[in-house]
Structures are given as structure tokens and as C-alpha cells.
Amino acid sequence: MIDQLSQDSHWQLHWQDGLSPTSSIKAGDALWVDPGLLIAQNAWLKSLGHPQIKMLSPPANWLTFLDRNLLGRTVLVAKVEDIRSWSELPREVGAEPWSQVAGGRVPTFSAARRNLIQLQKDLKQAPQDSLIQISGHLEAIDQEWRVVIL
């Protein structure tokens, strides 16, 4: 597959086993990496006196810019203070949507399906300006992985 990709497009695909520091990544390259492997790569690069790999972080509400047809569901991002004032969830996300911290993970607020009462209860101690991502549920989905290529 790697050979075919190199012949048919301007893309180049490099595979790294993660057991040694990578030498083929440079500024502007896209990278799909396990977080633990990225930490290990940066430790190796630092020990060799090389610059560490710095990843760009998309804005917390980046999924809201993607078309519903691409995602298969509606995704919105709202501030905790707004969610606390809601009397019902937005219709397009359903009665028990997925909710999680937008753009990150917090151990005390894991991604889960919640109705409005549960969501408001779980956000009781959250800072008012925290951003929460709320998305409709896809019945047939088991896992979701996102790969962002700039």
C-alpha cells in the first residue's frame, strides 16, 4: 500500500514502529499517533537534543463547523452557564445525547449519554465558562476515532 500511494499521489506514508525515535517527521507533516507514543517520541527526541514534536490543537468547537451529513449527527458546543439555564435539550441532539468537555477530557466528567437533568447535575461544580460538546447518538456506532489532517 505504501508503494502504491507513493506512485499515485503527492502523499507519502511512513510507518514507524515506535521502538525508536522517528527521523522522518518534519514541520508541516500530518501525524496519527497514540498519545503514549507521542510522549515517548518526545522523550527520545529531547534526550538526543532534537526539538520535540508539537501538535496543533483544533478549536474546542471545531466539530460544529462540519456538515451534519459528514458526521451523521448534529454536534453543538455550549457554555456550562447556558446549559444550566436550559429547560430542554436542543431537539436536533435528541433526548439523551452524548456530552463531554469540548476539546479535551476531564476525569470527573467523562463522555457519556445524559438527559438534561443528568447533564445539569453533572455540571453543578463546573466553571461557568467551560465548553461542553453535545452530540446526537448514532445507534449503530460502537467506537469513533477522529483523525485530523491539516
CSV table of C-alpha atoms in Angstrom, one decimal:
chain,number,residue,atom,x,y,z
A,1,MET,CA,0.0,0.0,0.0
A,2,ILE,CA,2.8,2.4,0.9
A,3,ASP,CA,4.5,1.8,-2.5
A,4,GLN,CA,1.2,2.3,-4.4
A,5,LEU,CA,0.4,5.5,-2.5
A,6,SER,CA,3.8,6.9,-3.3
A,7,GLN,CA,3.3,6.2,-7.0
A,8,ASP,CA,-0.2,7.5,-7.4
A,9,SER,CA,-0.3,10.7,-5.4
A,10,HIS,CA,1.7,13.5,-3.8
A,11,TRP,CA,1.2,12.0,-0.4
A,12,GLN,CA,3.9,9.9,1.3
A,13,LEU,CA,3.1,7.5,4.0
A,14,HIS,CA,5.7,6.5,6.6
A,15,TRP,CA,5.2,3.8,9.2
A,16,GLN,CA,7.0,3.9,12.5
A,17,ASP,CA,7.1,1.0,15.0
A,18,GLY,CA,7.5,3.3,18.0
A,19,LEU,CA,10.5,1.4,19.4
A,20,SER,CA,13.0,4.1,18.4
A,21,PRO,CA,12.9,7.9,17.8
A,22,THR,CA,11.4,8.8,14.4
A,23,SER,CA,13.5,10.7,12.0
A,24,SER,CA,11.0,11.2,9.1
A,25,ILE,CA,8.6,13.7,10.7
A,26,LYS,CA,9.2,17.3,9.8
A,27,ALA,CA,7.3,20.6,10.2
A,28,GLY,CA,4.1,20.6,8.3
A,29,ASP,CA,3.6,16.8,8.2
A,30,ALA,CA,0.4,15.2,9.4
A,31,LEU,CA,0.8,12.7,12.2
A,32,TRP,CA,-1.6,10.0,13.5
A,33,VAL,CA,-0.1,8.8,16.8
A,34,ASP,CA,-1.1,7.3,20.1
A,35,PRO,CA,-0.7,9.8,22.9
A,36,GLY,CA,1.6,7.5,24.8
A,37,LEU,CA,3.8,7.0,21.8
A,38,LEU,CA,3.9,10.8,21.2
A,39,ILE,CA,5.2,11.2,24.8
A,40,ALA,CA,7.8,8.5,24.2
A,41,GLN,CA,8.9,10.1,20.9
A,42,ASN,CA,9.3,13.5,22.6
A,43,ALA,CA,11.3,12.0,25.4
A,44,TRP,CA,13.7,10.3,22.9
A,45,LEU,CA,14.0,13.4,20.8
A,46,LYS,CA,14.7,15.5,23.9
A,47,SER,CA,17.4,13.1,25.1
A,48,LEU,CA,19.1,13.3,21.6
A,49,GLY,CA,19.0,17.1,21.8
A,50,HIS,CA,16.4,17.4,18.9
A,51,PRO,CA,13.3,19.6,19.0
A,52,GLN,CA,10.2,17.8,20.3
A,53,ILE,CA,7.1,17.2,18.1
A,54,LYS,CA,4.5,19.9,18.8
A,55,MET,CA,0.9,19.2,17.8
A,56,LEU,CA,-1.6,21.8,16.8
A,57,SER,CA,-4.8,21.7,18.7
A,58,PRO,CA,-8.1,22.4,16.9
A,59,PRO,CA,-10.5,24.9,18.5
A,60,ALA,CA,-12.9,23.3,21.0
A,61,ASN,CA,-15.9,23.8,18.8
A,62,TRP,CA,-14.3,22.5,15.5
A,63,LEU,CA,-16.8,19.7,15.1
A,64,THR,CA,-19.7,22.2,14.9
A,65,PHE,CA,-18.2,23.5,11.6
A,66,LEU,CA,-18.6,20.1,9.9
A,67,ASP,CA,-21.7,19.3,8.0
A,68,ARG,CA,-24.3,17.0,9.6
A,69,ASN,CA,-24.0,14.7,6.5
A,70,LEU,CA,-20.3,14.2,7.2
A,71,LEU,CA,-20.8,13.4,10.9
A,72,GLY,CA,-24.1,11.6,10.7
A,73,ARG,CA,-25.5,13.6,13.6
A,74,THR,CA,-25.7,17.1,15.0
A,75,VAL,CA,-22.9,18.4,17.2
A,76,LEU,CA,-23.0,21.6,19.2
A,77,VAL,CA,-20.9,23.3,21.8
A,78,ALA,CA,-22.3,25.3,24.7
A,79,LYS,CA,-21.1,27.0,27.8
A,80,VAL,CA,-21.9,25.5,31.1
A,81,GLU,CA,-23.8,28.6,32.2
A,82,ASP,CA,-26.0,28.3,29.2
A,83,ILE,CA,-26.7,24.6,29.7
A,84,ARG,CA,-27.7,25.3,33.3
A,85,SER,CA,-30.4,27.7,32.1
A,86,TRP,CA,-31.9,25.3,29.5
A,87,SER,CA,-35.4,23.9,30.1
A,88,GLU,CA,-35.0,21.3,27.4
A,89,LEU,CA,-32.2,20.0,25.2
A,90,PRO,CA,-32.0,21.2,21.6
A,91,ARG,CA,-34.3,18.9,19.5
A,92,GLU,CA,-31.6,18.0,17.0
A,93,VAL,CA,-29.4,16.2,19.5
A,94,GLY,CA,-32.2,14.0,20.9
A,95,ALA,CA,-33.4,13.3,24.5
A,96,GLU,CA,-30.2,11.6,25.7
A,97,PRO,CA,-27.2,12.9,23.7
A,98,TRP,CA,-23.5,12.3,24.3
A,99,SER,CA,-21.8,15.1,26.3
A,100,GLN,CA,-18.2,15.7,27.1
A,101,VAL,CA,-15.8,18.5,27.6
A,102,ALA,CA,-15.2,20.2,24.3
A,103,GLY,CA,-11.6,19.8,23.1
A,104,GLY,CA,-10.4,17.6,25.9
A,105,ARG,CA,-11.0,15.1,28.7
A,106,VAL,CA,-11.6,15.6,32.4
A,107,PRO,CA,-11.6,12.5,34.6
A,108,THR,CA,-14.5,13.9,36.7
A,109,PHE,CA,-16.7,14.5,33.6
A,110,SER,CA,-16.3,11.6,31.2
A,111,ALA,CA,-18.1,11.3,27.9
A,112,ALA,CA,-21.5,9.8,28.5
A,113,ARG,CA,-25.1,9.8,27.3
A,114,ARG,CA,-27.1,12.1,29.6
A,115,ASN,CA,-30.5,13.6,29.6
A,116,LEU,CA,-30.8,17.3,30.5
A,117,ILE,CA,-31.4,16.6,34.2
A,118,GLN,CA,-28.3,14.4,34.4
A,119,LEU,CA,-26.2,16.8,32.4
A,120,GLN,CA,-27.1,19.8,34.6
A,121,LYS,CA,-26.5,17.8,37.7
A,122,ASP,CA,-23.1,16.6,36.4
A,123,LEU,CA,-22.1,20.2,35.6
A,124,LYS,CA,-23.1,21.5,39.0
A,125,GLN,CA,-19.4,22.1,40.1
A,126,ALA,CA,-18.1,23.0,36.6
A,127,PRO,CA,-16.8,26.6,35.9
A,128,GLN,CA,-19.5,28.6,34.1
A,129,ASP,CA,-17.3,29.3,31.0
A,130,SER,CA,-16.4,25.6,30.4
A,131,LEU,CA,-17.3,24.4,27.0
A,132,ILE,CA,-19.3,21.2,26.6
A,133,GLN,CA,-19.7,19.3,23.4
A,134,ILE,CA,-23.2,17.7,22.9
A,135,SER,CA,-23.9,15.4,20.1
A,136,GLY,CA,-26.7,13.2,18.9
A,137,HIS,CA,-26.3,9.5,19.4
A,138,LEU,CA,-25.8,7.1,16.5
A,139,GLU,CA,-27.5,3.8,17.3
A,140,ALA,CA,-25.2,1.6,15.3
A,141,ILE,CA,-21.9,3.1,16.4
A,142,ASP,CA,-19.5,1.2,18.7
A,143,GLN,CA,-16.4,3.4,18.6
A,144,GLU,CA,-15.5,6.6,17.0
A,145,TRP,CA,-12.0,7.7,16.1
A,146,ARG,CA,-11.1,11.1,14.6
A,147,VAL,CA,-8.0,11.8,12.5
A,148,VAL,CA,-7.4,15.4,11.8
A,149,ILE,CA,-5.1,16.3,8.9
A,150,LEU,CA,-4.1,19.9,8.3
